Amino acid sequence: MLTTACASTVSSPVPSLLEGYLGGSSYITDDLVNNILLLLPVKHLLRCRCVCKSWCSLIDSTTFVKKHLQKNIECNHSSGIVCTSDSGFYLADVDSLSDIIAVEVPDPLKTFLSGTLFVGSCNGLVCLWNYDHKVDNDIYLWNPAIRKATQLPKPLDHVRFPSLLLGSALVGFGYDNVNDDYKVMTTVDSRIWGIMVAVYSFKGNSWTRAETITNRYRISGHFGKYANGSLYWIASKESDIIFAYDLGVERHRELSFPDGVDQTDDNDMSLTVLNDCLCLVDIYFNSHAKLYLLNNTEMGNSWSKLFSVEQPGIFGSFGILCPVALSKSQNDILLRVDEDILMWYNFVRNEVKNVTIHGFPSHLNLFAYTKSLVQPCRNFKVDRKQKQKEKMIDVLCDGFKLM
């Protein structure tokens, strides 16, 4: 239920930002209350924005948003999942190991994001892509926790590419931890020039041409998996490799598979992200499955095996094994098995617990995200119709509080 609340309705204004009085003397410091606010979840901070203008300015400040995000990541708090279906998007919390309750995204956000596909998420921001069989497709950015979304400018409106293009091939979104910037990477293919890359920078508020990559790569899938400053795809050139694109230097590189992975027709490999680490799922049909995590260190990249399961075994026989999220204890992993089974798997005790998502028609597509206060990029020019959409979306957050 939504009820209106704003700073102007507060009967007793706060004397200063984070100051209280008892007998005429201060009994609470700014630093103390600032630290208390940093411990609150996003939904409570949205209510606190309505207390007074000073609190609103603090919570919206870049410094506070970054500190709050970092604390959530360090404590593995505010884990959420986005559930997608033909009817729209659903949001759910995975803070416990019990059944999950999903809530459908309401209008006007539901209409605004209609027809889009999940590209990836990073620091609470979700990137969506609207594929309509054109070279230049619509790209959206959405923060589910604060109910705000926006549409990015089209790449071809700002970047010139040669003619005879075959169409968009790759899309990826992530955080450039070198330059403290969020970036969207997309490519267009050409038989003559190769794979041409364009990168959108939130700081620069612009698309720029990056490198051109040889078209000898055969890259699987449209959407890259983001982890630790890079985007990843399974690809092949002379042999099977992992194709990585570094958002910091805007250059591609190649990674080898973990030792023990047989690149044969008997196994199926896929990439996902688990606890901000790249995860490789290697399934050998009617035999076993292994999960590996990529460790980024100063000495370079290395793989470690998270667990291995036999089949048929504790999961039965399966063709798909997709990690979704990790529990707060980091001993349980939320898995989607095949198309219609969801379970928590404790890989320490080798135990499973089936999970049901209530309020969601199915759980075929699940993606993890971290709740945050990070704002979608909104400082570029948009047309009149776009401004009207964004004004409607802001109503869901600004000037209201959740009861």
Short mmCIF file of C-alpha atoms in Angstrom, two decimals:
data_model
loop_
_atom_site.label_atom_id
_atom_site.label_comp_id
_atom_site.label_asym_id
_atom_site.label_seq_id
_atom_site.Cartn_x
_atom_site.Cartn_y
_atom_site.Cartn_z
CA MET A 1 0.00 0.00 0.00
CA LEU A 2 1.31 3.44 -0.93
CA THR A 3 0.65 6.52 1.22
CA THR A 4 1.91 10.02 0.49
CA ALA A 5 4.59 11.50 2.69
CA CYS A 6 6.95 14.40 2.11
CA ALA A 7 9.30 16.61 4.05
CA SER A 8 6.82 19.48 4.21
CA THR A 9 4.39 17.41 6.32
CA VAL A 10 6.83 16.82 9.17
CA SER A 11 5.36 18.69 12.17
CA SER A 12 8.62 19.02 14.12
CA PRO A 13 11.49 19.91 11.81
CA VAL A 14 14.85 18.36 12.58
CA PRO A 15 17.20 21.06 13.98
CA SER A 16 20.14 19.95 11.88
CA LEU A 17 21.11 17.03 9.67
CA LEU A 18 21.68 14.38 12.32
CA GLU A 19 21.45 16.25 15.60
CA GLY A 20 19.15 15.70 18.57
CA TYR A 21 18.75 17.65 21.76
CA LEU A 22 18.25 16.61 25.35
CA GLY A 23 18.13 19.40 27.93
CA GLY A 24 19.62 21.84 25.41
CA SER A 25 22.73 19.76 24.68
CA SER A 26 23.50 17.51 21.72
CA TYR A 27 23.22 13.81 22.50
CA ILE A 28 23.79 12.28 19.07
CA THR A 29 26.47 13.10 16.52
CA ASP A 30 26.27 13.37 12.76
CA ASP A 31 28.75 10.53 12.35
CA LEU A 32 26.76 8.20 14.58
CA VAL A 33 23.46 8.66 12.76
CA ASN A 34 25.26 8.52 9.41
CA ASN A 35 26.61 5.10 10.42
CA ILE A 36 23.13 4.02 11.53
CA LEU A 37 21.64 5.00 8.18
CA LEU A 38 24.34 3.04 6.37
CA LEU A 39 23.08 -0.12 8.09
CA LEU A 40 19.50 0.29 6.85
CA PRO A 41 18.14 -1.58 3.80
CA VAL A 42 17.18 0.37 0.70
CA LYS A 43 13.42 0.31 1.32
CA HIS A 44 13.86 1.94 4.75
CA LEU A 45 16.26 4.55 3.37
CA LEU A 46 13.63 5.56 0.82
CA ARG A 47 11.32 6.35 3.74
CA CYS A 48 14.08 8.22 5.56
CA ARG A 49 14.46 10.51 2.55
CA CYS A 50 11.04 11.93 3.49
CA VAL A 51 12.06 12.95 7.02
CA CYS A 52 13.70 16.22 6.00
CA LYS A 53 15.63 17.83 3.16
CA SER A 54 18.96 17.28 4.89
CA TRP A 55 18.40 13.53 5.22
CA CYS A 56 17.23 13.39 1.61
CA SER A 57 20.38 15.18 0.44
CA LEU A 58 22.59 12.87 2.49
CA ILE A 59 20.98 9.64 1.26
CA ASP A 60 21.07 10.86 -2.37
CA SER A 61 24.72 11.93 -2.15
CA THR A 62 27.28 10.02 -4.19
CA THR A 63 29.44 9.38 -1.15
CA PHE A 64 26.61 7.84 0.86
CA VAL A 65 25.39 5.72 -2.09
CA LYS A 66 28.89 4.28 -2.58
CA LYS A 67 29.42 3.58 1.12
CA HIS A 68 26.02 1.91 1.44
CA LEU A 69 26.67 -0.27 -1.61
CA GLN A 70 30.11 -1.28 -0.36
CA LYS A 71 28.72 -2.26 3.05
CA ASN A 72 26.02 -4.39 1.41
CA ILE A 73 28.59 -6.16 -0.74
CA GLU A 74 30.96 -6.79 2.18
CA CYS A 75 28.17 -8.18 4.38
CA ASN A 76 26.45 -10.03 1.52
CA HIS A 77 23.21 -8.21 2.34
CA SER A 78 20.23 -7.23 0.23
CA SER A 79 20.34 -10.12 -2.20
CA GLY A 80 17.54 -10.02 -4.71
CA ILE A 81 16.50 -11.78 -7.87
CA VAL A 82 14.73 -10.61 -11.01
CA CYS A 83 12.26 -13.13 -12.41
CA THR A 84 11.21 -12.71 -16.03
CA SER A 85 8.32 -14.20 -17.94
CA ASP A 86 6.23 -13.37 -21.00
CA SER A 87 3.98 -11.22 -18.81
CA GLY A 88 6.73 -9.03 -17.37
CA PHE A 89 9.22 -8.71 -14.53
CA TYR A 90 8.95 -9.91 -10.93
CA LEU A 91 11.15 -9.06 -7.94
CA ALA A 92 11.96 -11.27 -4.97
CA ASP A 93 14.25 -11.39 -1.93
CA VAL A 94 16.50 -14.35 -1.17
CA ASP A 95 17.58 -13.32 2.32
CA SER A 96 16.41 -16.65 3.78
CA LEU A 97 16.45 -20.31 2.74
CA SER A 98 12.66 -20.60 2.82
CA ASP A 99 10.21 -20.25 -0.06
CA ILE A 100 10.40 -17.01 -2.03
CA ILE A 101 7.65 -14.45 -2.60
CA ALA A 102 7.76 -12.57 -5.89
CA VAL A 103 6.08 -9.21 -6.57
CA GLU A 104 5.27 -8.09 -10.10
CA VAL A 105 6.69 -4.78 -11.27
CA PRO A 106 3.70 -2.40 -11.47
CA ASP A 107 2.83 0.14 -14.11
CA PRO A 108 4.14 2.50 -15.37
CA LEU A 109 7.44 0.63 -15.09
CA LYS A 110 5.86 -2.56 -16.44
CA THR A 111 4.77 -0.77 -19.61
CA PHE A 112 8.03 1.14 -19.91
CA LEU A 113 10.13 -2.06 -19.79
CA SER A 114 7.75 -4.20 -21.85
CA GLY A 115 9.45 -6.33 -24.50
CA THR A 116 12.95 -6.02 -23.04
CA LEU A 117 15.44 -8.80 -22.30
CA PHE A 118 17.80 -9.10 -19.33
CA VAL A 119 21.40 -8.24 -20.28
CA GLY A 120 23.05 -8.19 -16.86
CA SER A 121 23.23 -6.46 -13.50
CA CYS A 122 25.91 -4.65 -11.56
CA ASN A 123 25.78 -2.79 -8.23
CA GLY A 124 22.00 -2.75 -8.22
CA LEU A 125 21.60 -1.52 -11.80
CA VAL A 126 19.97 -3.85 -14.32
CA CYS A 127 20.62 -3.47 -18.05
CA LEU A 128 17.81 -4.43 -20.45
CA TRP A 129 17.79 -4.75 -24.22
CA ASN A 130 14.89 -4.45 -26.64
CA TYR A 131 15.60 -6.54 -29.73
CA ASP A 132 13.48 -5.60 -32.73
CA HIS A 133 15.57 -7.04 -35.60
CA LYS A 134 17.29 -3.72 -36.23
CA VAL A 135 20.99 -2.88 -36.09
CA ASP A 136 20.35 -0.11 -33.53
CA ASN A 137 18.33 -1.51 -30.61
CA ASP A 138 16.98 0.15 -27.47
CA ILE A 139 19.00 -0.23 -24.27
CA TYR A 140 17.50 0.51 -20.86
CA LEU A 141 18.88 0.87 -17.37
CA TRP A 142 16.77 0.01 -14.33
CA ASN A 143 17.23 0.00 -10.57
CA PRO A 144 14.51 -2.34 -9.23
CA ALA A 145 15.07 -1.32 -5.58
CA ILE A 146 14.27 2.38 -6.10
CA ARG A 147 11.80 1.79 -8.98
CA LYS A 148 13.59 3.98 -11.51
CA ALA A 149 14.50 3.29 -15.12
CA THR A 150 15.74 5.21 -18.12
CA GLN A 151 16.56 4.66 -21.78
CA LEU A 152 20.08 5.20 -23.09
CA PRO A 153 20.73 7.11 -26.31
CA LYS A 154 21.08 4.94 -29.40
CA PRO A 155 24.67 4.07 -30.36
CA LEU A 156 24.25 4.84 -34.07
CA ASP A 157 22.98 8.33 -33.25
CA HIS A 158 26.41 9.14 -31.81
CA VAL A 159 28.91 6.73 -33.39
CA ARG A 160 29.55 6.36 -37.11
CA PHE A 161 30.05 2.88 -38.46
CA PRO A 162 30.75 1.84 -42.06
CA SER A 163 27.92 0.54 -44.20
CA LEU A 164 27.33 -3.15 -45.00
CA LEU A 165 26.81 -4.03 -41.35
CA LEU A 166 25.38 -7.42 -40.45
CA GLY A 167 23.71 -6.28 -37.23
CA SER A 168 24.29 -6.11 -33.51
CA ALA A 169 26.09 -9.13 -32.07
CA LEU A 170 27.14 -8.53 -28.47
CA VAL A 171 25.80 -6.45 -25.58
CA GLY A 172 27.27 -6.16 -22.10
CA PHE A 173 26.98 -3.93 -19.06
CA GLY A 174 29.25 -3.48 -16.06
CA TYR A 175 31.33 -1.29 -13.80
CA ASP A 176 34.73 0.07 -14.83
CA ASN A 177 36.54 -0.11 -11.49
CA VAL A 178 39.63 1.59 -12.94
CA ASN A 179 37.86 4.82 -13.91
CA ASP A 180 34.89 4.58 -11.49
CA ASP A 181 32.42 4.51 -14.36
CA TYR A 182 29.50 2.40 -15.54
CA LYS A 183 29.71 1.28 -19.16
CA VAL A 184 27.63 -0.45 -21.80
CA MET A 185 29.49 -2.29 -24.54
CA THR A 186 27.87 -3.26 -27.82
CA THR A 187 29.18 -4.43 -31.19
CA VAL A 188 28.19 -4.50 -34.83
CA ASP A 189 29.53 -7.06 -37.30
CA SER A 190 30.95 -6.61 -40.76
CA ARG A 191 32.42 -9.21 -43.08
CA ILE A 192 34.99 -6.68 -44.26
CA TRP A 193 36.09 -4.77 -41.15
CA GLY A 194 35.38 -7.31 -38.40
CA ILE A 195 33.63 -6.86 -35.04
CA MET A 196 33.43 -3.12 -34.28
CA VAL A 197 32.94 -2.10 -30.66
CA ALA A 198 31.11 0.92 -29.25
CA VAL A 199 31.19 1.80 -25.52
CA TYR A 200 28.82 4.07 -23.62
CA SER A 201 30.33 5.89 -20.63
CA PHE A 202 28.05 7.22 -17.89
CA LYS A 203 30.67 9.75 -16.82
CA GLY A 204 31.19 11.06 -20.32
CA ASN A 205 27.50 10.64 -21.20
CA SER A 206 28.46 9.54 -24.69
CA TRP A 207 29.12 6.62 -27.03
CA THR A 208 32.61 6.24 -28.48
CA ARG A 209 34.22 3.89 -30.98
CA ALA A 210 36.59 1.44 -29.33
CA GLU A 211 38.67 -1.30 -30.91
CA THR A 212 37.83 -3.45 -33.93
CA ILE A 213 38.15 -7.18 -33.27
CA THR A 214 38.93 -9.84 -35.84
CA ASN A 215 35.86 -11.68 -37.07
CA ARG A 216 37.68 -14.99 -36.69
CA TYR A 217 36.06 -15.21 -33.25
CA ARG A 218 32.86 -17.21 -33.00
CA ILE A 219 31.19 -15.94 -29.85
CA SER A 220 28.26 -17.76 -28.23
CA GLY A 221 25.32 -15.75 -26.96
CA HIS A 222 24.45 -12.07 -27.18
CA PHE A 223 24.84 -10.98 -23.56
CA GLY A 224 28.15 -10.88 -21.71
CA LYS A 225 28.53 -11.94 -18.08
CA TYR A 226 30.02 -9.18 -15.93
CA ALA A 227 32.52 -9.88 -13.11
CA ASN A 228 35.43 -7.88 -11.68
CA GLY A 229 35.63 -5.20 -14.35
CA SER A 230 35.27 -7.43 -17.42
CA LEU A 231 32.59 -9.00 -19.62
CA TYR A 232 32.85 -12.67 -20.58
CA TRP A 233 31.58 -14.96 -23.35
CA ILE A 234 32.35 -18.55 -24.35
CA ALA A 235 33.93 -18.39 -27.80
CA SER A 236 36.13 -20.23 -30.26
CA LYS A 237 38.92 -19.27 -32.64
CA GLU A 238 41.43 -22.03 -33.32
CA SER A 239 40.04 -23.75 -30.21
CA ASP A 240 37.44 -23.09 -27.53
CA ILE A 241 38.30 -20.19 -25.21
CA ILE A 242 36.68 -17.61 -22.95
CA PHE A 243 36.46 -14.22 -24.65
CA ALA A 244 36.87 -11.34 -22.17
CA TYR A 245 36.39 -7.61 -22.68
CA ASP A 246 38.10 -5.34 -20.14
CA LEU A 247 35.96 -2.25 -19.50
CA GLY A 248 38.87 -0.33 -17.96
CA VAL A 249 41.16 -0.31 -21.01
CA GLU A 250 38.37 -1.19 -23.48
CA ARG A 251 40.31 -4.06 -25.01
CA HIS A 252 39.59 -7.77 -25.41
CA ARG A 253 41.65 -10.72 -24.18
CA GLU A 254 41.44 -14.51 -24.02
CA LEU A 255 41.17 -16.85 -21.04
CA SER A 256 41.79 -20.57 -20.87
CA PHE A 257 39.34 -23.03 -19.37
CA PRO A 258 40.11 -24.64 -15.99
CA ASP A 259 42.35 -27.69 -15.92
CA GLY A 260 40.32 -30.86 -16.15
CA VAL A 261 37.69 -29.47 -18.53
CA ASP A 262 37.46 -31.66 -21.63
CA GLN A 263 36.42 -29.66 -24.68
CA THR A 264 34.48 -32.43 -26.38
CA ASP A 265 30.98 -32.96 -27.71
CA ASP A 266 30.11 -34.88 -24.54
CA ASN A 267 29.99 -31.82 -22.30
CA ASP A 268 28.10 -28.53 -22.29
CA MET A 269 29.67 -25.38 -20.82
CA SER A 270 27.97 -22.15 -19.76
CA LEU A 271 28.92 -18.99 -17.88
CA THR A 272 27.13 -17.22 -15.07
CA VAL A 273 28.04 -14.90 -12.19
CA LEU A 274 28.00 -15.99 -8.56
CA ASN A 275 28.83 -13.64 -5.69
CA ASP A 276 30.49 -11.20 -8.14
CA CYS A 277 32.75 -13.97 -9.49
CA LEU A 278 32.63 -15.56 -12.93
CA CYS A 279 31.29 -19.11 -12.70
CA LEU A 280 31.80 -21.84 -15.29
CA VAL A 281 29.29 -24.70 -15.31
CA ASP A 282 30.60 -27.82 -17.02
CA ILE A 283 28.00 -30.57 -17.51
CA TYR A 284 28.84 -34.04 -18.79
CA PHE A 285 25.59 -35.62 -19.88
CA ASN A 286 24.49 -38.66 -17.85
CA SER A 287 27.71 -38.47 -15.88
CA HIS A 288 28.51 -35.45 -13.68
CA ALA A 289 28.68 -31.66 -13.45
CA LYS A 290 31.37 -29.34 -12.11
CA LEU A 291 31.25 -25.68 -11.08
CA TYR A 292 34.36 -23.48 -11.18
CA LEU A 293 34.94 -19.93 -9.91
CA LEU A 294 37.39 -17.50 -11.50
CA ASN A 295 39.72 -15.91 -8.94
CA ASN A 296 41.23 -12.56 -9.90
CA THR A 297 44.52 -11.92 -8.11
CA GLU A 298 47.58 -9.74 -8.65
CA MET A 299 49.31 -12.80 -10.11
CA GLY A 300 46.59 -13.18 -12.76
CA ASN A 301 43.48 -15.29 -13.20
CA SER A 302 43.07 -18.76 -11.72
CA TRP A 303 40.19 -21.21 -11.41
CA SER A 304 39.01 -23.07 -8.32
CA LYS A 305 36.41 -25.85 -8.25
CA LEU A 306 33.39 -24.97 -6.12
CA PHE A 307 31.79 -28.43 -6.17
CA SER A 308 31.12 -31.49 -8.32
CA VAL A 309 27.96 -33.60 -8.40
CA GLU A 310 27.23 -36.95 -10.01
CA GLN A 311 24.15 -37.67 -12.08
CA PRO A 312 21.87 -39.29 -11.52
CA GLY A 313 22.45 -38.33 -7.92
CA ILE A 314 21.19 -35.78 -5.43
CA PHE A 315 19.67 -33.71 -8.27
CA GLY A 316 18.56 -36.70 -10.31
CA SER A 317 19.29 -36.56 -14.04
CA PHE A 318 19.50 -33.07 -15.53
CA GLY A 319 20.57 -31.24 -18.65
CA ILE A 320 20.69 -27.70 -17.20
CA LEU A 321 22.30 -26.55 -13.95
CA CYS A 322 22.24 -22.79 -13.44
CA PRO A 323 23.52 -21.10 -10.24
CA VAL A 324 21.41 -18.06 -9.32
CA ALA A 325 22.50 -16.71 -5.93
CA LEU A 326 24.55 -17.47 -2.85
CA SER A 327 23.19 -17.44 0.71
CA LYS A 328 24.50 -15.10 3.41
CA SER A 329 26.43 -17.98 4.98
CA GLN A 330 27.91 -18.71 1.52
CA ASN A 331 27.37 -22.42 2.17
CA ASP A 332 24.11 -22.65 0.21
CA ILE A 333 23.62 -21.91 -3.45
CA LEU A 334 20.29 -21.29 -5.17
CA LEU A 335 20.17 -23.50 -8.29
CA ARG A 336 17.81 -23.80 -11.22
CA VAL A 337 17.80 -27.42 -12.35
CA ASP A 338 16.46 -27.94 -15.88
CA GLU A 339 13.50 -25.70 -16.69
CA ASP A 340 11.19 -26.07 -13.71
CA ILE A 341 13.07 -27.00 -10.53
CA LEU A 342 14.48 -24.50 -8.04
CA MET A 343 16.41 -25.59 -4.94
CA TRP A 344 18.89 -24.55 -2.29
CA TYR A 345 21.96 -26.77 -2.35
CA ASN A 346 24.29 -26.92 0.65
CA PHE A 347 27.56 -28.06 -0.91
CA VAL A 348 29.20 -28.43 2.51
CA ARG A 349 26.71 -31.02 3.78
CA ASN A 350 25.60 -32.15 0.30
CA GLU A 351 21.92 -31.49 1.07
CA VAL A 352 19.15 -30.00 -1.05
CA LYS A 353 15.90 -28.20 -0.27
CA ASN A 354 13.27 -27.53 -2.93
CA VAL A 355 12.08 -23.94 -3.21
CA THR A 356 8.85 -22.47 -4.56
CA ILE A 357 8.43 -18.91 -5.81
CA HIS A 358 4.99 -17.70 -4.79
CA GLY A 359 3.30 -15.11 -6.98
CA PHE A 360 5.33 -15.94 -10.07
CA PRO A 361 3.81 -18.00 -12.91
CA SER A 362 7.07 -19.86 -13.50
CA HIS A 363 10.74 -19.55 -12.66
CA LEU A 364 12.35 -20.28 -15.99
CA ASN A 365 14.48 -17.13 -15.99
CA LEU A 366 16.07 -15.94 -12.76
CA PHE A 367 18.83 -13.37 -12.37
CA ALA A 368 20.51 -12.09 -9.22
CA TYR A 369 21.07 -8.45 -8.34
CA THR A 370 22.19 -6.48 -5.30
CA LYS A 371 19.84 -3.84 -3.93
CA SER A 372 21.38 -0.38 -3.97
CA LEU A 373 20.64 3.34 -4.18
CA VAL A 374 22.64 3.79 -7.39
CA GLN A 375 20.71 6.02 -9.79
CA PRO A 376 20.29 5.15 -13.47
CA CYS A 377 22.06 7.60 -15.76
CA ARG A 378 19.56 10.38 -16.44
CA ASN A 379 21.61 13.40 -17.48
CA PHE A 380 21.28 13.10 -21.25
CA LYS A 381 18.70 14.75 -23.48
CA VAL A 382 15.49 12.85 -24.07
CA ASP A 383 12.46 13.59 -26.17
CA ARG A 384 9.16 14.86 -24.78
CA LYS A 385 7.54 11.42 -24.71
CA GLN A 386 10.54 9.98 -22.87
CA LYS A 387 10.37 12.75 -20.25
CA GLN A 388 6.71 11.99 -19.62
CA LYS A 389 7.54 8.32 -19.06
CA GLU A 390 10.33 9.16 -16.62
CA LYS A 391 8.08 11.59 -14.74
CA MET A 392 5.55 8.80 -14.25
CA ILE A 393 8.28 6.42 -13.08
CA ASP A 394 9.57 8.93 -10.51
CA VAL A 395 6.15 8.94 -8.85
CA LEU A 396 6.83 5.43 -7.61
CA CYS A 397 9.72 6.65 -5.51
CA ASP A 398 9.75 10.43 -4.98
CA GLY A 399 7.23 11.75 -2.48
CA PHE A 400 5.88 8.34 -1.45
CA LYS A 401 6.71 5.82 1.20
CA LEU A 402 6.00 2.09 1.34
CA MET A 403 3.84 0.81 4.20
#
